[in-house]
PDB file of C-alpha atoms in Angstrom:
ATOM      1  CA  UNK A   1      76.547  87.473 126.372  1.00  0.00           C
ATOM      2  CA  UNK A   2      75.278  85.513 129.103  1.00  0.00           C
ATOM      3  CA  UNK A   3      74.720  87.664 131.569  1.00  0.00           C
ATOM      4  CA  UNK A   4      73.062  90.020 128.748  1.00  0.00           C
ATOM      5  CA  UNK A   5      70.033  86.970 127.807  1.00  0.00           C
ATOM      6  CA  UNK A   6      69.245  86.495 131.884  1.00  0.00           C
ATOM      7  CA  UNK A   7      68.656  90.263 131.445  1.00  0.00           C
ATOM      8  CA  UNK A   8      71.100  92.452 133.925  1.00  0.00           C
ATOM      9  CA  UNK A   9      72.107  96.014 133.467  1.00  0.00           C
ATOM     10  CA  UNK A  10      75.168  95.822 131.151  1.00  0.00           C
ATOM     11  CA  UNK A  11      77.540  98.190 129.331  1.00  0.00           C
ATOM     12  CA  UNK A  12      76.913  99.200 125.925  1.00  0.00           C
ATOM     13  CA  UNK A  13      79.271 100.729 124.020  1.00  0.00           C
ATOM     14  CA  UNK A  14      78.499 104.341 122.213  1.00  0.00           C
ATOM     15  CA  UNK A  15      80.373 104.546 119.161  1.00  0.00           C
ATOM     16  CA  UNK A  16      80.208 100.989 118.163  1.00  0.00           C
ATOM     17  CA  UNK A  17      84.148 101.004 117.437  1.00  0.00           C
ATOM     18  CA  UNK A  18      86.468  98.583 118.398  1.00  0.00           C
ATOM     19  CA  UNK A  19      88.046 100.828 121.252  1.00  0.00           C
ATOM     20  CA  UNK A  20      87.332 100.013 124.557  1.00  0.00           C
ATOM     21  CA  UNK A  21      88.044 103.178 125.892  1.00  0.00           C
ATOM     22  CA  UNK A  22      85.061 104.467 124.565  1.00  0.00           C
ATOM     23  CA  UNK A  23      82.198 105.890 126.068  1.00  0.00           C
ATOM     24  CA  UNK A  24      80.344 103.819 127.207  1.00  0.00           C
ATOM     25  CA  UNK A  25      76.114 103.807 128.906  1.00  0.00           C
ATOM     26  CA  UNK A  26      74.272 101.151 130.594  1.00  0.00           C
ATOM     27  CA  UNK A  27      70.646  99.432 129.679  1.00  0.00           C
ATOM     28  CA  UNK A  28      69.196  97.249 131.359  1.00  0.00           C
ATOM     29  CA  UNK A  29      68.206  94.013 129.416  1.00  0.00           C
ATOM     30  CA  UNK A  30      65.377  92.419 131.037  1.00  0.00           C
ATOM     31  CA  UNK A  31      62.482  93.848 129.084  1.00  0.00           C
ATOM     32  CA  UNK A  32      64.632  93.287 125.893  1.00  0.00           C
ATOM     33  CA  UNK A  33      63.220  90.002 123.921  1.00  0.00           C
ATOM     34  CA  UNK A  34      66.301  88.394 122.188  1.00  0.00           C
ATOM     35  CA  UNK A  35      65.586  86.346 118.455  1.00  0.00           C
ATOM     36  CA  UNK A  36      68.626  84.280 117.754  1.00  0.00           C
ATOM     37  CA  UNK A  37      68.690  82.591 114.147  1.00  0.00           C
ATOM     38  CA  UNK A  38      70.656  80.474 112.524  1.00  0.00           C
ATOM     39  CA  UNK A  39      71.500  77.781 109.638  1.00  0.00           C
ATOM     40  CA  UNK A  40      72.993  74.563 110.464  1.00  0.00           C
ATOM     41  CA  UNK A  41      73.539  72.386 107.675  1.00  0.00           C
ATOM     42  CA  UNK A  42      72.789  69.131 108.875  1.00  0.00           C
ATOM     43  CA  UNK A  43      71.485  69.481 111.573  1.00  0.00           C
ATOM     44  CA  UNK A  44      68.280  67.653 110.796  1.00  0.00           C
ATOM     45  CA  UNK A  45      70.688  63.914 110.462  1.00  0.00           C
ATOM     46  CA  UNK A  46      72.098  64.681 114.467  1.00  0.00           C
ATOM     47  CA  UNK A  47      68.444  64.666 115.442  1.00  0.00           C
ATOM     48  CA  UNK A  48      67.615  62.007 113.484  1.00  0.00           C
ATOM     49  CA  UNK A  49      70.562  59.833 114.482  1.00  0.00           C
ATOM     50  CA  UNK A  50      69.923  60.659 118.703  1.00  0.00           C
ATOM     51  CA  UNK A  51      65.836  59.970 118.473  1.00  0.00           C
ATOM     52  CA  UNK A  52      66.703  56.749 116.676  1.00  0.00           C
ATOM     53  CA  UNK A  53      68.698  55.340 119.664  1.00  0.00           C
ATOM     54  CA  UNK A  54      66.378  53.413 122.639  1.00  0.00           C
ATOM     55  CA  UNK A  55      63.226  52.349 122.324  1.00  0.00           C
ATOM     56  CA  UNK A  56      61.929  56.162 120.722  1.00  0.00           C
ATOM     57  CA  UNK A  57      62.053  55.955 116.976  1.00  0.00           C
ATOM     58  CA  UNK A  58      62.669  58.934 114.978  1.00  0.00           C
ATOM     59  CA  UNK A  59      59.602  60.876 113.693  1.00  0.00           C
ATOM     60  CA  UNK A  60      59.508  60.731 110.232  1.00  0.00           C
ATOM     61  CA  UNK A  61      56.899  63.445 109.411  1.00  0.00           C
ATOM     62  CA  UNK A  62      57.582  66.944 108.874  1.00  0.00           C
ATOM     63  CA  UNK A  63      60.913  68.291 109.645  1.00  0.00           C
ATOM     64  CA  UNK A  64      59.465  71.776 111.099  1.00  0.00           C
ATOM     65  CA  UNK A  65      58.016  73.177 114.569  1.00  0.00           C
ATOM     66  CA  UNK A  66      59.405  73.458 117.387  1.00  0.00           C
ATOM     67  CA  UNK A  67      62.401  71.245 118.899  1.00  0.00           C
ATOM     68  CA  UNK A  68      62.610  68.784 122.131  1.00  0.00           C
ATOM     69  CA  UNK A  69      64.688  69.576 124.632  1.00  0.00           C
ATOM     70  CA  UNK A  70      66.378  66.338 123.391  1.00  0.00           C
ATOM     71  CA  UNK A  71      66.870  67.564 119.568  1.00  0.00           C
ATOM     72  CA  UNK A  72      68.014  70.900 121.105  1.00  0.00           C
ATOM     73  CA  UNK A  73      71.288  69.030 122.537  1.00  0.00           C
ATOM     74  CA  UNK A  74      72.464  68.314 118.749  1.00  0.00           C
ATOM     75  CA  UNK A  75      73.371  72.280 119.069  1.00  0.00           C
ATOM     76  CA  UNK A  76      76.765  71.359 120.890  1.00  0.00           C
ATOM     77  CA  UNK A  77      77.921  69.887 117.651  1.00  0.00           C
ATOM     78  CA  UNK A  78      78.165  73.345 116.723  1.00  0.00           C
ATOM     79  CA  UNK A  79      79.793  75.264 118.862  1.00  0.00           C
ATOM     80  CA  UNK A  80      76.909  76.237 121.517  1.00  0.00           C
ATOM     81  CA  UNK A  81      77.390  75.960 124.995  1.00  0.00           C
ATOM     82  CA  UNK A  82      73.963  74.031 126.883  1.00  0.00           C
ATOM     83  CA  UNK A  83      73.926  77.464 129.444  1.00  0.00           C
ATOM     84  CA  UNK A  84      73.398  79.690 126.004  1.00  0.00           C
ATOM     85  CA  UNK A  85      70.492  76.920 124.341  1.00  0.00           C
ATOM     86  CA  UNK A  86      68.787  76.729 127.560  1.00  0.00           C
ATOM     87  CA  UNK A  87      68.312  80.502 127.656  1.00  0.00           C
ATOM     88  CA  UNK A  88      65.838  80.423 125.037  1.00  0.00           C
ATOM     89  CA  UNK A  89      62.326  79.925 125.577  1.00  0.00           C
ATOM     90  CA  UNK A  90      61.675  78.329 122.048  1.00  0.00           C
ATOM     91  CA  UNK A  91      64.092  76.970 119.578  1.00  0.00           C
ATOM     92  CA  UNK A  92      62.017  76.049 116.785  1.00  0.00           C
ATOM     93  CA  UNK A  93      63.209  74.375 112.804  1.00  0.00           C
ATOM     94  CA  UNK A  94      62.370  75.931 109.871  1.00  0.00           C
ATOM     95  CA  UNK A  95      62.436  73.274 106.853  1.00  0.00           C
ATOM     96  CA  UNK A  96      64.889  74.332 103.876  1.00  0.00           C
ATOM     97  CA  UNK A  97      63.998  76.860 101.618  1.00  0.00           C
ATOM     98  CA  UNK A  98      62.523  74.841  98.336  1.00  0.00           C
ATOM     99  CA  UNK A  99      64.127  75.506  94.818  1.00  0.00           C
ATOM    100  CA  UNK A 100      61.748  77.465  94.221  1.00  0.00           C
ATOM    101  CA  UNK A 101      61.891  80.001  96.035  1.00  0.00           C
ATOM    102  CA  UNK A 102      65.828  79.566  95.313  1.00  0.00           C
ATOM    103  CA  UNK A 103      65.375  80.297  92.045  1.00  0.00           C
ATOM    104  CA  UNK A 104      63.391  83.413  93.032  1.00  0.00           C
ATOM    105  CA  UNK A 105      65.752  84.651  95.487  1.00  0.00           C
ATOM    106  CA  UNK A 106      68.962  83.947  92.085  1.00  0.00           C
ATOM    107  CA  UNK A 107      67.191  85.674  89.863  1.00  0.00           C
ATOM    108  CA  UNK A 108      65.133  88.753  91.414  1.00  0.00           C
ATOM    109  CA  UNK A 109      67.967  89.383  94.074  1.00  0.00           C
ATOM    110  CA  UNK A 110      71.488  88.176  93.455  1.00  0.00           C
ATOM    111  CA  UNK A 111      71.945  88.056  89.443  1.00  0.00           C
ATOM    112  CA  UNK A 112      70.643  91.306  89.256  1.00  0.00           C
ATOM    113  CA  UNK A 113      73.639  93.204  91.577  1.00  0.00           C
ATOM    114  CA  UNK A 114      76.036  91.065  89.406  1.00  0.00           C
ATOM    115  CA  UNK A 115      74.492  92.266  85.964  1.00  0.00           C
ATOM    116  CA  UNK A 116      74.956  96.095  87.623  1.00  0.00           C
ATOM    117  CA  UNK A 117      78.376  95.799  87.638  1.00  0.00           C
ATOM    118  CA  UNK A 118      79.263  93.864  84.438  1.00  0.00           C
ATOM    119  CA  UNK A 119      76.568  96.151  82.953  1.00  0.00           C
ATOM    120  CA  UNK A 120      78.832  99.401  84.127  1.00  0.00           C
ATOM    121  CA  UNK A 121      81.990  97.941  82.665  1.00  0.00           C
ATOM    122  CA  UNK A 122      79.849  97.242  79.198  1.00  0.00           C
ATOM    123  CA  UNK A 123      79.202  94.587  79.397  1.00  0.00           C
ATOM    124  CA  UNK A 124      75.943  92.083  79.506  1.00  0.00           C
ATOM    125  CA  UNK A 125      75.992  88.737  82.009  1.00  0.00           C
ATOM    126  CA  UNK A 126      73.401  86.498  80.690  1.00  0.00           C
ATOM    127  CA  UNK A 127      72.904  82.952  82.662  1.00  0.00           C
ATOM    128  CA  UNK A 128      71.308  80.305  80.701  1.00  0.00           C
ATOM    129  CA  UNK A 129      68.215  78.481  82.233  1.00  0.00           C
ATOM    130  CA  UNK A 130      71.014  74.873  82.814  1.00  0.00           C
ATOM    131  CA  UNK A 131      73.455  77.400  84.999  1.00  0.00           C
ATOM    132  CA  UNK A 132      70.620  78.172  87.006  1.00  0.00           C
ATOM    133  CA  UNK A 133      69.369  74.569  87.851  1.00  0.00           C
ATOM    134  CA  UNK A 134      73.244  74.188  88.551  1.00  0.00           C
ATOM    135  CA  UNK A 135      73.408  76.216  91.480  1.00  0.00           C
ATOM    136  CA  UNK A 136      70.173  75.913  92.774  1.00  0.00           C
ATOM    137  CA  UNK A 137      71.152  72.138  92.922  1.00  0.00           C
ATOM    138  CA  UNK A 138      75.272  72.706  94.333  1.00  0.00           C
ATOM    139  CA  UNK A 139      73.366  74.921  97.099  1.00  0.00           C
ATOM    140  CA  UNK A 140      71.042  72.514  98.251  1.00  0.00           C
ATOM    141  CA  UNK A 141      73.509  69.347  98.033  1.00  0.00           C
ATOM    142  CA  UNK A 142      76.277  72.161 100.091  1.00  0.00           C
ATOM    143  CA  UNK A 143      73.427  72.693 102.725  1.00  0.00           C
ATOM    144  CA  UNK A 144      73.838  76.946 102.055  1.00  0.00           C
ATOM    145  CA  UNK A 145      71.106  77.843 100.691  1.00  0.00           C
ATOM    146  CA  UNK A 146      70.431  81.669  99.513  1.00  0.00           C
ATOM    147  CA  UNK A 147      73.865  82.262 100.663  1.00  0.00           C
ATOM    148  CA  UNK A 148      75.304  79.445  98.847  1.00  0.00           C
ATOM    149  CA  UNK A 149      73.866  81.016  95.615  1.00  0.00           C
ATOM    150  CA  UNK A 150      76.150  84.084  95.992  1.00  0.00           C
ATOM    151  CA  UNK A 151      79.099  81.744  96.128  1.00  0.00           C
ATOM    152  CA  UNK A 152      77.644  79.705  93.623  1.00  0.00           C
ATOM    153  CA  UNK A 153      77.621  82.808  91.358  1.00  0.00           C
ATOM    154  CA  UNK A 154      80.332  84.166  92.106  1.00  0.00           C
ATOM    155  CA  UNK A 155      83.186  81.271  91.607  1.00  0.00           C
ATOM    156  CA  UNK A 156      81.481  81.382  88.009  1.00  0.00           C
ATOM    157  CA  UNK A 157      82.394  85.234  86.633  1.00  0.00           C
ATOM    158  CA  UNK A 158      84.913  86.065  88.798  1.00  0.00           C
ATOM    159  CA  UNK A 159      87.427  84.809  85.433  1.00  0.00           C
ATOM    160  CA  UNK A 160      85.496  86.588  82.920  1.00  0.00           C
ATOM    161  CA  UNK A 161      85.186  89.509  85.185  1.00  0.00           C
ATOM    162  CA  UNK A 162      88.860  89.600  85.943  1.00  0.00           C
ATOM    163  CA  UNK A 163      89.822  89.286  82.214  1.00  0.00           C
ATOM    164  CA  UNK A 164      87.347  91.771  81.105  1.00  0.00           C
ATOM    165  CA  UNK A 165      87.009  94.525  83.030  1.00  0.00           C
ATOM    166  CA  UNK A 166      88.847  98.132  81.895  1.00  0.00           C
ATOM    167  CA  UNK A 167      89.202  96.255  78.219  1.00  0.00           C
ATOM    168  CA  UNK A 168      86.600  99.505  77.208  1.00  0.00           C
ATOM    169  CA  UNK A 169      84.640  96.907  74.585  1.00  0.00           C
ATOM    170  CA  UNK A 170      80.794  95.549  74.770  1.00  0.00           C
ATOM    171  CA  UNK A 171      80.691  92.255  75.362  1.00  0.00           C
ATOM    172  CA  UNK A 172      78.058  89.439  76.542  1.00  0.00           C
ATOM    173  CA  UNK A 173      79.401  86.802  79.093  1.00  0.00           C
ATOM    174  CA  UNK A 174      77.533  83.888  78.525  1.00  0.00           C
ATOM    175  CA  UNK A 175      77.658  81.122  82.391  1.00  0.00           C
ATOM    176  CA  UNK A 176      76.544  77.930  81.090  1.00  0.00           C
ATOM    177  CA  UNK A 177      77.220  74.309  82.500  1.00  0.00           C
ATOM    178  CA  UNK A 178      79.668  72.562  79.936  1.00  0.00           C
ATOM    179  CA  UNK A 179      81.279  69.267  81.324  1.00  0.00           C
ATOM    180  CA  UNK A 180      79.464  69.015  84.314  1.00  0.00           C
ATOM    181  CA  UNK A 181      80.878  72.513  85.298  1.00  0.00           C
ATOM    182  CA  UNK A 182      79.609  75.935  85.494  1.00  0.00           C
ATOM    183  CA  UNK A 183      82.038  78.165  82.511  1.00  0.00           C
ATOM    184  CA  UNK A 184      82.148  81.218  81.617  1.00  0.00           C
ATOM    185  CA  UNK A 185      82.213  81.899  77.870  1.00  0.00           C
ATOM    186  CA  UNK A 186      82.794  85.603  76.533  1.00  0.00           C
ATOM    187  CA  UNK A 187      80.817  86.995  73.052  1.00  0.00           C
ATOM    188  CA  UNK A 188      81.604  89.946  71.281  1.00  0.00           C
ATOM    189  CA  UNK A 189      78.041  91.888  70.746  1.00  0.00           C
ATOM    190  CA  UNK A 190      77.726  92.499  66.574  1.00  0.00           C
ATOM    191  CA  UNK A 191      78.073  97.120  66.781  1.00  0.00           C
ATOM    192  CA  UNK A 192      75.003  98.660  64.498  1.00  0.00           C
ATOM    193  CA  UNK A 193      76.347 101.441  62.584  1.00  0.00           C
TER     194      UNK A 193
END
């Protein structure tokens, strides 16, 4: 990885398989810009703890923006070698997604995926506003952002899917908050004959 980031001639597998015996080609990485992205839950707290020691105090302003060299040193807590981080000329911290954006992601992206799966089984999936708020709040608390929304929804619909898929019946799966936890309830859909 370091050699590739430095700009060198590297051998690249052509078949994208995991075999070390496959065909390879040599490419130069000298003119390839590398962009790396990641989510680092708790990074802000590490940076604040580091910068509050000594004569400098933590900047309580905007948490987004370019990080200083001292702040970049906090990445080793996430398993990054200083040699890797040092290869990147600019490291920028983006703020966490606001709850409104998380709601849009959940309603417009994550939820429709599950609704389609349930519809294929003759089931409708309905998630209450309270349940949406609950999933967003848990995702924010855990620092998992948009990726955590999928996990929150899976946890609530998994048992309902297991119990009802393949039953050949029309029903609605309602996801709501009961006793401080997400719960699923199966409701029969009245047939009009």
